[in-house]
Coordinates of C-alpha atoms and ligand atoms in Angstrom, one line a residue:
M1 CA 26.6 17.8 -7.5
S2 CA 24.3 15.7 -9.3
L3 CA 24.2 12.0 -9.8
I4 CA 22.6 10.6 -13.1
T5 CA 20.7 7.5 -12.5
K6 CA 17.8 5.5 -14.3
A7 CA 14.8 5.8 -13.8
A8 CA 11.3 4.5 -14.9
I9 CA 9.7 7.0 -16.0
A10 CA 5.8 7.3 -16.9
R11 CA 5.5 9.9 -19.2
D12 CA 1.8 9.2 -20.8
H13 CA -1.6 7.9 -19.5
N14 CA -1.5 4.3 -21.2
A15 CA 1.9 3.9 -22.4
P16 CA 5.0 1.8 -21.3
L17 CA 7.1 3.5 -18.5
I18 CA 10.3 4.3 -20.3
I19 CA 13.8 3.8 -19.0
E20 CA 15.9 6.7 -19.1
D21 CA 19.0 8.2 -17.5
V22 CA 17.2 11.0 -14.7
A23 CA 19.5 13.7 -13.0
L24 CA 19.0 14.0 -9.0
R25 CA 20.2 16.4 -6.1
A26 CA 22.4 16.3 -3.7
P27 CA 20.5 15.0 -0.2
G28 CA 19.9 19.2 1.6
R29 CA 19.0 19.7 4.9
R30 CA 17.5 16.3 7.1
E31 CA 17.5 14.5 3.8
V32 CA 19.3 11.4 2.7
L33 CA 20.0 9.3 -0.5
V34 CA 18.9 5.9 -0.9
E35 CA 20.5 4.0 -2.8
M36 CA 17.3 1.6 -4.3
K37 CA 17.7 -2.1 -4.0
A38 CA 14.1 -3.0 -4.6
S39 CA 10.6 -1.8 -5.2
G40 CA 6.9 -3.3 -4.8
L41 CA 4.7 -2.2 -8.0
C42 CA 1.4 -1.6 -6.7
H43 CA -2.5 -1.0 -8.1
T44 CA -1.9 2.2 -7.8
D45 CA 0.8 3.0 -10.4
L46 CA -1.3 1.1 -12.8
S47 CA -4.5 3.3 -11.6
I48 CA -2.1 6.5 -12.3
V49 CA -0.4 5.0 -15.6
Q50 CA -4.3 4.5 -16.5
G51 CA -5.4 7.3 -15.9
N52 CA -7.7 6.7 -13.1
F53 CA -6.3 8.5 -10.5
P54 CA -5.6 11.8 -10.9
F55 CA -1.8 12.4 -10.8
P56 CA 0.0 14.6 -13.3
L57 CA 2.6 12.7 -15.8
P58 CA 5.7 12.6 -16.2
A59 CA 6.8 11.6 -13.1
I60 CA 8.9 9.1 -11.9
L61 CA 6.2 6.6 -10.0
G62 CA 6.9 3.8 -6.9
H63 CA 5.8 4.1 -3.4
E64 CA 7.2 0.8 -2.1
G65 CA 10.8 0.3 -1.3
A66 CA 14.0 -0.5 0.4
G67 CA 17.3 0.2 0.3
I68 CA 20.4 1.6 1.6
V69 CA 21.6 4.7 3.0
R70 CA 24.3 6.4 0.7
A71 CA 24.9 9.9 1.9
C72 CA 23.2 11.9 4.8
G73 CA 22.6 16.0 4.0
P74 CA 23.3 18.4 7.5
D75 CA 21.3 17.8 10.0
V76 CA 20.1 13.6 9.8
T77 CA 20.4 12.2 13.4
R78 CA 17.8 9.3 12.5
V79 CA 20.0 7.7 9.8
K80 CA 23.7 6.7 8.8
E81 CA 25.4 6.0 6.1
G82 CA 25.2 1.9 5.4
D83 CA 21.9 1.4 7.2
H84 CA 19.0 -0.6 5.3
V85 CA 16.0 1.6 5.1
I86 CA 12.1 1.2 4.4
L87 CA 11.0 4.0 2.6
N88 CA 7.4 5.0 3.7
N89 CA 5.0 6.3 2.5
L90 CA 4.1 8.6 5.1
I91 CA 6.2 11.0 7.1
H92 CA 6.1 11.4 10.8
C93 CA 8.6 13.9 12.0
G94 CA 6.8 13.1 16.1
E95 CA 7.1 16.2 17.0
C96 CA 4.0 18.2 15.7
E97 CA 1.0 18.7 17.3
P98 CA -0.6 16.6 14.6
C99 CA 2.1 13.5 15.3
R100 CA 1.5 14.2 19.0
K101 CA -2.0 13.5 18.5
G102 CA -1.3 10.6 16.9
K103 CA -2.7 11.7 13.3
V104 CA -0.1 10.6 11.0
T105 CA -1.5 12.2 8.1
G106 CA -1.3 15.4 9.6
C107 CA 2.5 16.0 10.2
V108 CA 3.2 19.2 9.5
L109 CA 6.3 17.8 6.9
R110 CA 3.6 16.5 5.1
S111 CA 4.5 18.9 2.4
E112 CA 8.0 18.2 2.1
L113 CA 6.6 14.5 0.1
D114 CA 6.0 17.1 -3.1
A115 CA 9.7 18.4 -2.8
M116 CA 11.1 17.8 -6.8
P117 CA 14.2 16.6 -6.5
F118 CA 14.8 15.2 -9.9
H119 CA 15.1 16.5 -13.4
W120 CA 14.5 15.7 -16.6
N121 CA 15.6 16.7 -19.7
G122 CA 16.3 19.6 -18.0
E123 CA 12.8 19.8 -15.8
P124 CA 11.9 19.0 -12.6
L125 CA 9.9 15.4 -12.3
R126 CA 7.2 14.7 -9.7
T127 CA 8.0 11.7 -7.7
L128 CA 5.0 10.0 -5.9
S129 CA 4.5 10.2 -2.2
G130 CA 8.7 11.1 -2.0
I131 CA 9.7 8.3 -2.3
A132 CA 10.2 8.0 -6.5
S133 CA 11.4 3.9 -5.6
F134 CA 10.9 3.2 -9.4
A135 CA 14.6 5.0 -9.4
R136 CA 17.7 3.2 -8.8
H137 CA 18.4 6.0 -6.4
T138 CA 16.1 8.9 -4.6
V139 CA 16.8 11.3 -2.2
I140 CA 14.1 11.0 0.8
R141 CA 13.3 13.0 4.3
Q142 CA 14.8 11.2 7.1
E143 CA 11.2 11.0 8.9
Q144 CA 9.8 9.1 5.7
V145 CA 12.5 6.0 6.7
T146 CA 12.7 3.5 9.0
V147 CA 15.6 1.4 9.7
I148 CA 15.3 -2.1 9.4
P149 CA 18.1 -5.1 10.1
Q150 CA 20.4 -5.8 7.8
S151 CA 19.0 -9.5 7.3
I152 CA 15.7 -8.8 6.4
P153 CA 16.0 -9.5 2.7
F154 CA 15.2 -6.0 0.1
A155 CA 12.1 -7.3 -1.8
S156 CA 10.3 -9.0 1.4
A157 CA 11.1 -5.5 3.3
A158 CA 10.0 -3.5 -0.1
V159 CA 6.3 -4.0 0.6
V160 CA 6.0 -2.9 3.2
P161 CA 5.0 0.5 2.9
C162 CA 2.0 0.6 0.5
G163 CA 0.9 -3.5 0.4
V164 CA 1.1 -4.1 3.7
M165 CA 0.8 -0.9 5.7
T166 CA -2.2 -0.4 3.8
G167 CA -4.3 -3.5 4.6
A168 CA -2.5 -3.9 8.2
G169 CA -3.8 -0.1 8.9
A170 CA -7.1 0.0 8.4
V171 CA -7.4 -3.4 10.2
W172 CA -4.9 -2.1 13.2
N173 CA -5.4 1.6 13.2
D174 CA -8.6 2.5 11.8
A175 CA -11.4 -0.3 12.3
K176 CA -9.5 -1.4 15.0
V177 CA -10.9 -4.6 14.6
E178 CA -11.8 -6.4 18.1
P179 CA -10.6 -10.6 18.9
G180 CA -13.2 -12.7 18.4
S181 CA -15.3 -10.3 15.2
T182 CA -16.3 -11.9 11.8
V183 CA -14.7 -10.3 8.9
V184 CA -15.5 -10.2 5.4
V185 CA -12.9 -8.8 2.6
F186 CA -13.4 -7.9 -0.7
G187 CA -10.9 -8.6 -2.9
L188 CA -7.4 -10.7 -2.4
G189 CA -4.6 -8.7 -4.1
S190 CA -1.5 -7.8 -1.6
I191 CA -4.1 -5.2 0.4
G192 CA -6.5 -7.2 0.7
L193 CA -4.1 -10.7 1.9
N194 CA -2.9 -8.2 4.4
V195 CA -6.3 -7.0 5.9
V196 CA -7.1 -10.9 6.1
Q197 CA -3.5 -11.5 8.2
A198 CA -3.9 -8.5 10.1
A199 CA -7.6 -9.0 11.4
A200 CA -5.8 -13.0 11.6
I201 CA -3.3 -11.5 14.3
S202 CA -5.7 -9.2 16.3
G203 CA -7.9 -12.4 16.9
A204 CA -10.9 -12.5 14.3
S205 CA -12.2 -15.7 14.8
R206 CA -14.3 -15.8 11.4
I207 CA -12.6 -14.1 8.8
V208 CA -14.3 -14.1 4.6
A209 CA -12.1 -13.4 2.0
I210 CA -14.3 -12.7 -1.1
D211 CA -12.4 -13.3 -4.7
I212 CA -14.0 -13.8 -8.1
N213 CA -10.4 -15.4 -8.5
P214 CA -10.9 -18.9 -7.5
G215 CA -7.4 -19.4 -7.0
K216 CA -6.9 -16.7 -4.7
E217 CA -8.9 -19.8 -2.1
Q218 CA -5.1 -21.0 -1.2
V219 CA -3.2 -18.0 -0.7
A220 CA -6.2 -16.9 1.3
R221 CA -6.5 -20.0 3.4
L222 CA -2.9 -19.4 3.8
F223 CA -2.9 -16.1 5.0
G224 CA -5.3 -16.5 8.0
A225 CA -9.1 -16.7 6.2
T226 CA -11.6 -18.8 7.6
H227 CA -13.8 -19.1 4.4
F228 CA -13.5 -18.3 1.0
V229 CA -16.5 -17.3 -1.4
N230 CA -16.1 -16.9 -5.2
P231 CA -19.5 -14.6 -6.0
R232 CA -19.9 -16.4 -9.4
D233 CA -20.2 -19.6 -7.5
L234 CA -23.1 -19.1 -5.6
A235 CA -26.8 -19.5 -6.3
L236 CA -27.9 -17.7 -3.8
P237 CA -27.5 -13.5 -3.4
L238 CA -24.2 -13.1 -2.1
K239 CA -25.5 -11.4 1.7
E240 CA -28.1 -14.3 1.7
H241 CA -25.5 -16.6 1.6
L242 CA -23.2 -15.0 4.2
T243 CA -25.8 -14.3 6.6
A244 CA -26.9 -17.7 6.3
S245 CA -23.4 -19.3 6.9
L246 CA -22.4 -17.0 9.3
G247 CA -25.4 -17.1 11.0
G248 CA -25.9 -13.0 11.2
L249 CA -24.4 -10.3 9.3
A250 CA -20.3 -9.2 9.8
D251 CA -18.6 -7.0 12.1
Y252 CA -16.4 -5.7 10.0
A253 CA -16.3 -5.5 6.4
F254 CA -13.0 -4.2 4.0
E255 CA -13.5 -3.4 -0.2
C256 CA -9.7 -3.9 -1.7
V257 CA -10.7 -3.6 -4.8
G258 CA -11.5 -0.1 -6.0
N259 CA -15.0 -1.2 -7.1
V260 CA -18.0 1.0 -5.7
D261 CA -20.5 -1.5 -6.4
L262 CA -18.4 -4.1 -4.2
L263 CA -18.5 -0.9 -1.7
A264 CA -22.2 -0.4 -1.3
Q265 CA -22.6 -4.2 -0.8
A266 CA -19.9 -4.1 1.7
V267 CA -21.8 -1.5 3.5
D268 CA -24.9 -2.9 3.9
L269 CA -23.1 -6.5 5.5
V270 CA -22.5 -4.8 8.4
D271 CA -24.5 -4.7 11.6
P272 CA -26.5 -1.8 11.2
F273 CA -25.1 -0.8 14.9
S274 CA -22.1 -1.6 15.7
G275 CA -21.1 -2.7 12.4
V276 CA -17.3 -1.3 10.3
C277 CA -17.5 -0.6 6.7
L278 CA -13.5 0.1 5.9
A279 CA -13.0 1.6 2.2
V280 CA -9.2 0.5 1.6
G281 CA -9.5 0.1 -2.5
V282 CA -9.3 3.2 -4.5
P283 CA -11.9 3.4 -7.5
P284 CA -11.7 5.7 -10.1
Q285 CA -11.6 9.6 -9.2
N286 CA -15.0 9.9 -11.7
Q287 CA -17.1 7.3 -10.0
S288 CA -19.6 8.1 -6.7
I289 CA -21.4 5.7 -4.5
T290 CA -25.1 6.3 -3.7
L291 CA -26.4 4.2 0.0
P292 CA -29.6 4.3 1.4
A293 CA -30.7 7.4 3.9
S294 CA -31.2 4.5 6.6
T295 CA -27.8 3.1 6.5
F296 CA -26.5 5.2 8.9
Y297 CA -28.7 6.1 11.8
L298 CA -29.1 2.8 13.6
G299 CA -25.2 3.4 14.0
R300 CA -23.2 2.1 11.5
T301 CA -19.6 3.6 10.5
V302 CA -18.0 3.7 7.1
R303 CA -14.9 5.3 7.2
G304 CA -11.8 5.3 4.5
T305 CA -8.3 5.1 5.5
H306 CA -4.7 6.9 3.8
I307 CA -2.6 3.8 3.7
G308 CA -3.8 2.7 7.1
D309 CA -2.7 5.7 8.7
G310 CA 0.6 3.9 9.3
N311 CA 3.4 5.3 11.5
P312 CA 6.8 5.4 10.4
L313 CA 8.1 5.3 13.8
E314 CA 6.0 2.2 15.4
D315 CA 4.3 0.5 12.7
T316 CA 6.9 -0.1 10.3
P317 CA 8.9 -1.6 13.1
R318 CA 5.9 -3.8 14.4
I319 CA 5.6 -5.5 11.3
V320 CA 9.1 -6.0 10.4
S321 CA 9.9 -7.1 13.8
D322 CA 6.3 -9.6 13.7
Y323 CA 8.0 -10.6 10.2
Q324 CA 11.5 -11.9 12.4
N325 CA 9.0 -13.6 14.5
G326 CA 7.5 -15.5 12.1
A327 CA 4.0 -14.0 12.6
F328 CA 3.7 -11.8 9.7
K329 CA 4.0 -13.0 6.3
L330 CA 6.0 -10.7 3.6
N331 CA 8.1 -13.2 1.8
E332 CA 4.7 -14.9 0.6
L333 CA 3.2 -11.6 -1.0
V334 CA 6.3 -11.9 -3.2
T335 CA 5.3 -13.6 -6.0
H336 CA 7.5 -12.3 -8.7
T337 CA 10.7 -10.2 -9.4
L338 CA 12.3 -8.0 -12.3
P339 CA 14.9 -6.0 -13.0
L340 CA 14.2 -2.4 -13.7
D341 CA 14.1 -2.5 -17.4
R342 CA 11.1 -5.2 -17.5
I343 CA 8.9 -3.1 -15.4
N344 CA 6.0 -3.3 -17.7
E345 CA 6.2 -6.9 -17.7
G346 CA 5.6 -6.7 -13.9
F347 CA 2.6 -4.6 -15.2
D348 CA 1.1 -7.0 -17.1
L349 CA 1.3 -9.8 -14.4
M350 CA -0.5 -7.6 -12.2
K351 CA -3.3 -6.6 -15.2
T352 CA -3.9 -10.8 -15.6
G353 CA -3.8 -11.4 -11.5
Q354 CA -1.0 -13.5 -11.7
S355 CA 1.0 -11.4 -9.0
I356 CA 0.5 -10.5 -5.8
R357 CA 3.5 -8.6 -5.7
A358 CA 5.7 -8.1 -8.7
V359 CA 8.9 -6.3 -7.2
I360 CA 11.5 -4.7 -8.4
L361 CA 15.5 -5.8 -7.7
Y362 CA 17.9 -3.4 -8.5
Ligands
LIG1 N1 -15.1 -9.1 -6.8 C1 -14.1 -9.6 -5.7 N2 -12.6 -9.2 -6.0 C2 -12.3 -8.8 -7.1 C3 -13.8 -8.5 -7.9 C4 -15.0 -8.0 -7.8 N3 -15.8 -7.8 -8.0 N4 -12.6 -7.6 -8.8 C5 -11.7 -8.3 -8.4 N5 -11.8 -8.7 -7.6 C6 -10.7 -9.3 -6.9 C7 -9.8 -9.8 -8.1 O1 -9.2 -11.0 -8.5 C8 -7.7 -9.5 -7.5 O2 -7.3 -10.7 -6.5 O3 -9.8 -7.9 -6.5 C9 -8.2 -8.5 -5.8 C10 -7.3 -7.2 -6.0 O4 -5.7 -6.8 -6.4 P1 -4.7 -6.4 -7.0 O5 -5.3 -6.2 -8.1 O6 -3.9 -6.9 -6.9 O7 -4.3 -5.4 -5.8 P2 -4.0 -4.6 -5.0 O8 -2.6 -4.0 -5.3 O9 -4.6 -5.3 -4.0 O10 -5.2 -3.0 -4.8 C11 -6.8 -3.0 -4.3 O11 -6.7 -1.0 -3.2 O12 -4.4 0.4 -3.2 C12 -5.7 -0.4 -3.7 O13 -5.2 0.9 -6.1 C13 -5.2 -0.1 -5.4 O14 -7.3 -0.1 -5.6 C14 -6.6 -0.9 -5.4 C15 -7.3 -1.4 -4.6
LIG2 ZN1 0.2 1.3 -2.8

């Protein structure tokens, strides 16, 4: 039996999302039905709508959320009805060879993320990362959800799977930032702020936050930045300014805007021998980056990340427990909350740089 529920559908590129009834099938083997309680709006959802990220429409977007398990299909062992859960972007069975080797993105269940449990006007509807958090209800594999304590506000839990995990995972799982290091972060959206706070938790001693929006200085410092630079205020080129104020190049740089020119700058700001530069932002798909051939020959690393290679079994509970201990900020990321039928206003807040995370509350 299918359930009729409401969803915000991205029908066409560069058009507002529309709120429509959709049909959702019952959960199958190892799947659960989740009543969504909150969903974050991410820049990647906007990039898809704008046609800058390859993803076919129509679709139900939304790839970070939290809700309550309302029904379980056969063979569900990890969760039960009534559990509060975070819906993760990555799936982790914990049993296949890639999972056992710690390669989270290689889990054999990855193809399950493309399951299409929704129908709209009789046609199957695509979802992003198998989450569809822009729908009031969704059906998802049990290996994609993490049970959380019922005391955690849904709005704060909802931002963990992408905005938080991408930034924190890039620091902890990919760059492996070490105590005492110098870190440079371009872009202080939800991703960059979480790079800043994860680097601070890892013991980085100098964290330089860079943003063209001067309004970001205060929040960057709240999340642990020791320096703030607005490149538009500088008399010197950024590299000269930073080498002068830091006494050398950085150990780590993170590009969290999705701008290829900034990525090239970030590569140039890390130590040519041991420096590590992480490409975290998602640039428009048709753009390229050119680097000098000398970039790599002394040992510098440039690497990417997929959702911080975050593991729903270990990383999501770690962030939730750090939040409960007061060591990890989540509430401060949620600057705006809106009902589903005002979702397009949430994207406007993002475009104008007013929000860190706007969150839909169901
Ligand atoms: N230099 C420095 N900062 C910049 C620049 C620039 N040239 N251009 C934009 N920024 C800043 C903005 O002022 C803003 O504070 O980058 C920040 C980006 O924040 P958001 O738009 O909130 O983006 P976020 O959700 O954090 O995502 C960043 O990661 O997931 C991807 O697709 C996403 O590519 C995007 C990136
Ligand atoms: Zn995202």
